[in-house]
PDB file of C-alpha atoms in Angstrom:
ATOM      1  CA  UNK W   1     231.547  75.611  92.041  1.00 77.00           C
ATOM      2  CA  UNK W   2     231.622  73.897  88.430  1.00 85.00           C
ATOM      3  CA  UNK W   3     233.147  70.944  90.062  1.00 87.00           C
ATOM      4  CA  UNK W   4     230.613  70.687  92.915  1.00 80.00           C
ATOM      5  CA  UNK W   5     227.757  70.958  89.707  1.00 80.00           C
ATOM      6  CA  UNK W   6     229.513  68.541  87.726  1.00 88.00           C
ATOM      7  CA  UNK W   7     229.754  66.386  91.040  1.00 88.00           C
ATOM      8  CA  UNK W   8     226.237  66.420  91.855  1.00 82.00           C
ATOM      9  CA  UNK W   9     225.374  65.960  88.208  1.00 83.00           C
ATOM     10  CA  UNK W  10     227.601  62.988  87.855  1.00 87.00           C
ATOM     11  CA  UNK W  11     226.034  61.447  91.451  1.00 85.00           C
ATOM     12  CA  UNK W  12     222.086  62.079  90.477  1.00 81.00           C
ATOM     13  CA  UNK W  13     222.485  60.053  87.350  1.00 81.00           C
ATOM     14  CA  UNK W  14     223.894  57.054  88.778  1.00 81.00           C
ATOM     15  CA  UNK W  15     221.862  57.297  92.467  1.00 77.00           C
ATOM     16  CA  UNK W  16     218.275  58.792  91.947  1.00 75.00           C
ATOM     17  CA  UNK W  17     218.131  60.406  88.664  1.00 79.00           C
ATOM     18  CA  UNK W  18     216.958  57.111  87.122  1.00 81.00           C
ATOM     19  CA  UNK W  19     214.511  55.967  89.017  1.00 80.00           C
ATOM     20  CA  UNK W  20     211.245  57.546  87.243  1.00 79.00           C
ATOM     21  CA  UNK W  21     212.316  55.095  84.476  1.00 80.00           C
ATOM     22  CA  UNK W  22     212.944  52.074  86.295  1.00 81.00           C
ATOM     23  CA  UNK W  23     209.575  52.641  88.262  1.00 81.00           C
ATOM     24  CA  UNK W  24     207.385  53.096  85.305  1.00 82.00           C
ATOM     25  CA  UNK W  25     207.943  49.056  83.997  1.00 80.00           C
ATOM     26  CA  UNK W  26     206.745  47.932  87.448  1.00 79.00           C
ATOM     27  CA  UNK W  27     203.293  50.168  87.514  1.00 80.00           C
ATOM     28  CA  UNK W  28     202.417  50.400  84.102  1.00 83.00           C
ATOM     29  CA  UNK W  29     200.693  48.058  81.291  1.00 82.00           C
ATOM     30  CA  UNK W  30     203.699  47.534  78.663  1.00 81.00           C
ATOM     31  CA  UNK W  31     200.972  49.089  75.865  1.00 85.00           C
ATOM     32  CA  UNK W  32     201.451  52.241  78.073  1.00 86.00           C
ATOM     33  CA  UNK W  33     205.144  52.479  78.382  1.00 85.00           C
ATOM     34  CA  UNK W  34     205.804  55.093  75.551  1.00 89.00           C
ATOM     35  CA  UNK W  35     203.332  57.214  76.180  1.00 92.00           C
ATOM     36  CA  UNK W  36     204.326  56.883  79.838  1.00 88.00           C
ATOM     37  CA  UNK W  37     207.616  57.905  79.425  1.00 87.00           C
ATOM     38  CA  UNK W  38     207.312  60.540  77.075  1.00 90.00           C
ATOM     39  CA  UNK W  39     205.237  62.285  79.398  1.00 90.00           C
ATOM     40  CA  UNK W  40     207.172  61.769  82.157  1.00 86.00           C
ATOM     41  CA  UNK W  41     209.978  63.169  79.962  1.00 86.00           C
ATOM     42  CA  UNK W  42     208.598  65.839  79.398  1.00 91.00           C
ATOM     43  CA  UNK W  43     207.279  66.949  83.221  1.00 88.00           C
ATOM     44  CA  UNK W  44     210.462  66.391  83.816  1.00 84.00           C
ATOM     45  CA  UNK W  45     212.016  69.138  81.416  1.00 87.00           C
ATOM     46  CA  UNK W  46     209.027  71.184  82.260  1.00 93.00           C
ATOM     47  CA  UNK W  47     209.993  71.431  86.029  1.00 88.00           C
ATOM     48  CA  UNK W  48     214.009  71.551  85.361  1.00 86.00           C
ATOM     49  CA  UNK W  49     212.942  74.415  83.341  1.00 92.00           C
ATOM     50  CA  UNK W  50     210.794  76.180  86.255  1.00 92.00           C
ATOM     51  CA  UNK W  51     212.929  75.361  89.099  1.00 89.00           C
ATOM     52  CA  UNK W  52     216.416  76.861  86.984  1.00 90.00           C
ATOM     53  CA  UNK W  53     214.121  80.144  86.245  1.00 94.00           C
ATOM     54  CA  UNK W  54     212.439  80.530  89.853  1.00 91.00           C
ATOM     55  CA  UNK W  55     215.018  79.761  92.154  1.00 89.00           C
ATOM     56  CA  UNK W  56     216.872  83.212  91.626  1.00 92.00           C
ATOM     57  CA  UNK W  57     214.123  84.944  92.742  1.00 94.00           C
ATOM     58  CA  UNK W  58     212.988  82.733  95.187  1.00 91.00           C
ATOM     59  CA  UNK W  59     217.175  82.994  96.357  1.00 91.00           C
ATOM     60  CA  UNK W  60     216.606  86.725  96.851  1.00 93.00           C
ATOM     61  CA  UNK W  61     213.035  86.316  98.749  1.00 94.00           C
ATOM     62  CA  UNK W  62     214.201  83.763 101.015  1.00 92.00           C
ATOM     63  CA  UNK W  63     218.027  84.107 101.747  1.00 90.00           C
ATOM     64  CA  UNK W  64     219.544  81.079 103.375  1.00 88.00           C
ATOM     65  CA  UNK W  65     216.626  79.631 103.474  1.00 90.00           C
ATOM     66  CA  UNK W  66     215.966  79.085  99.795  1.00 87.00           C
ATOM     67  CA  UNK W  67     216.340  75.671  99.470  1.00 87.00           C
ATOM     68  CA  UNK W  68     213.994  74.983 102.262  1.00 91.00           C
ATOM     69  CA  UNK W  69     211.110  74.279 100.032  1.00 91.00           C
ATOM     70  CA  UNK W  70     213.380  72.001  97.895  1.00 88.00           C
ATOM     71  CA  UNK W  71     213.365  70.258 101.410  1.00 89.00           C
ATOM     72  CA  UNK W  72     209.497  70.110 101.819  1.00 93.00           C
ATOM     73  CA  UNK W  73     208.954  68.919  98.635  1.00 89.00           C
ATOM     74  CA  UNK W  74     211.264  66.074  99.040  1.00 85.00           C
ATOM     75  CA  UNK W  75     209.598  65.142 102.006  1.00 91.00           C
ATOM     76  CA  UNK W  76     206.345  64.975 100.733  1.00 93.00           C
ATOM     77  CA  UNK W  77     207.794  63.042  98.112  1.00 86.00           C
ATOM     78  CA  UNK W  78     208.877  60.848 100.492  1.00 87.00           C
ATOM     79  CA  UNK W  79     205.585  60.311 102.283  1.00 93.00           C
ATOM     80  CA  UNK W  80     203.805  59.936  98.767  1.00 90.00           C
ATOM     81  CA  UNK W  81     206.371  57.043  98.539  1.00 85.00           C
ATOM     82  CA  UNK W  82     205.956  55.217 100.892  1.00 89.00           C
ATOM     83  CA  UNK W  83     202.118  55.222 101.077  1.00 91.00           C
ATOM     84  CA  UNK W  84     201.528  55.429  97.744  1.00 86.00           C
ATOM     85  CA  UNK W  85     203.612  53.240  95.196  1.00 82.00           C
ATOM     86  CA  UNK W  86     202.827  49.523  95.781  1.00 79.00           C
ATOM     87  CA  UNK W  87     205.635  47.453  96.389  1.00 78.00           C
ATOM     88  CA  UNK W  88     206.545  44.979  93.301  1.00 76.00           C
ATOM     89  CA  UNK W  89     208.731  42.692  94.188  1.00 75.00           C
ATOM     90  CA  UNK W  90     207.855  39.353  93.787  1.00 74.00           C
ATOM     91  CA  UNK W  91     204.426  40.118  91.877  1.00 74.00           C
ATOM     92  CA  UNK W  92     203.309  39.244  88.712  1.00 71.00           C
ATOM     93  CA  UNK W  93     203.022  42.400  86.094  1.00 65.00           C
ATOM     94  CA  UNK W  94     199.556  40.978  85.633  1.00 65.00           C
ATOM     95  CA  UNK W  95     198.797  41.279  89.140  1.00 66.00           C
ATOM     96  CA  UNK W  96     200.133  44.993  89.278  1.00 65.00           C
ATOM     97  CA  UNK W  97     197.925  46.635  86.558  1.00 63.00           C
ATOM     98  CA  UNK W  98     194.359  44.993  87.986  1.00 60.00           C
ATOM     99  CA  UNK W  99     194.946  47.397  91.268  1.00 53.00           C
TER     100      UNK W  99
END
């Protein structure tokens, strides 16, 4: 189990783990950056934080079927995606922050 954590741990920050960060450049006015971040930062820690102290419970409500609304979240995730977030590439930052 440790090695499967350490695994996944290893995978998330090279694969999707980073991508809040690398996002925030592209959508937000470089005088906003810090601030950006920071918060995002610390939502971040907030819901690590909430996730690691309900998913016991949740694991003894739900059985097998606890990570199901790990699932629907990352699904609507998804959808917010790709409705949502503008696509950057080959836009001026300028151009970005007027929408």
């Amino acid at each position: 189990m440790v090695a499967a954590v350490m695994l996944f741990v290893a995978t998330f920050a090279v694969g999707l783990g980073p991508i809040p960060w690398m996002l925030m450049p592209e959508l937000i006015p470089t005088y906003a950056i810090g601030a950006a971040s920071s918060t995002a930062t610390a939502v971040n820690w907030l819901f690590n934080f909430v996730v690691s102290q309900g998913f016991p419970p949740m694991k003894d409500a739900l059985g097998n079927y606890s990570f199901l609304p790990f699932g629907i979240i990352c699904a609507l995730g998804i959808a917010f995606t790709f409705f949502f977030v503008p696509e950057t590439k080959g836009r001026n930052p300028n151009e970005m922050y007027r929408q």
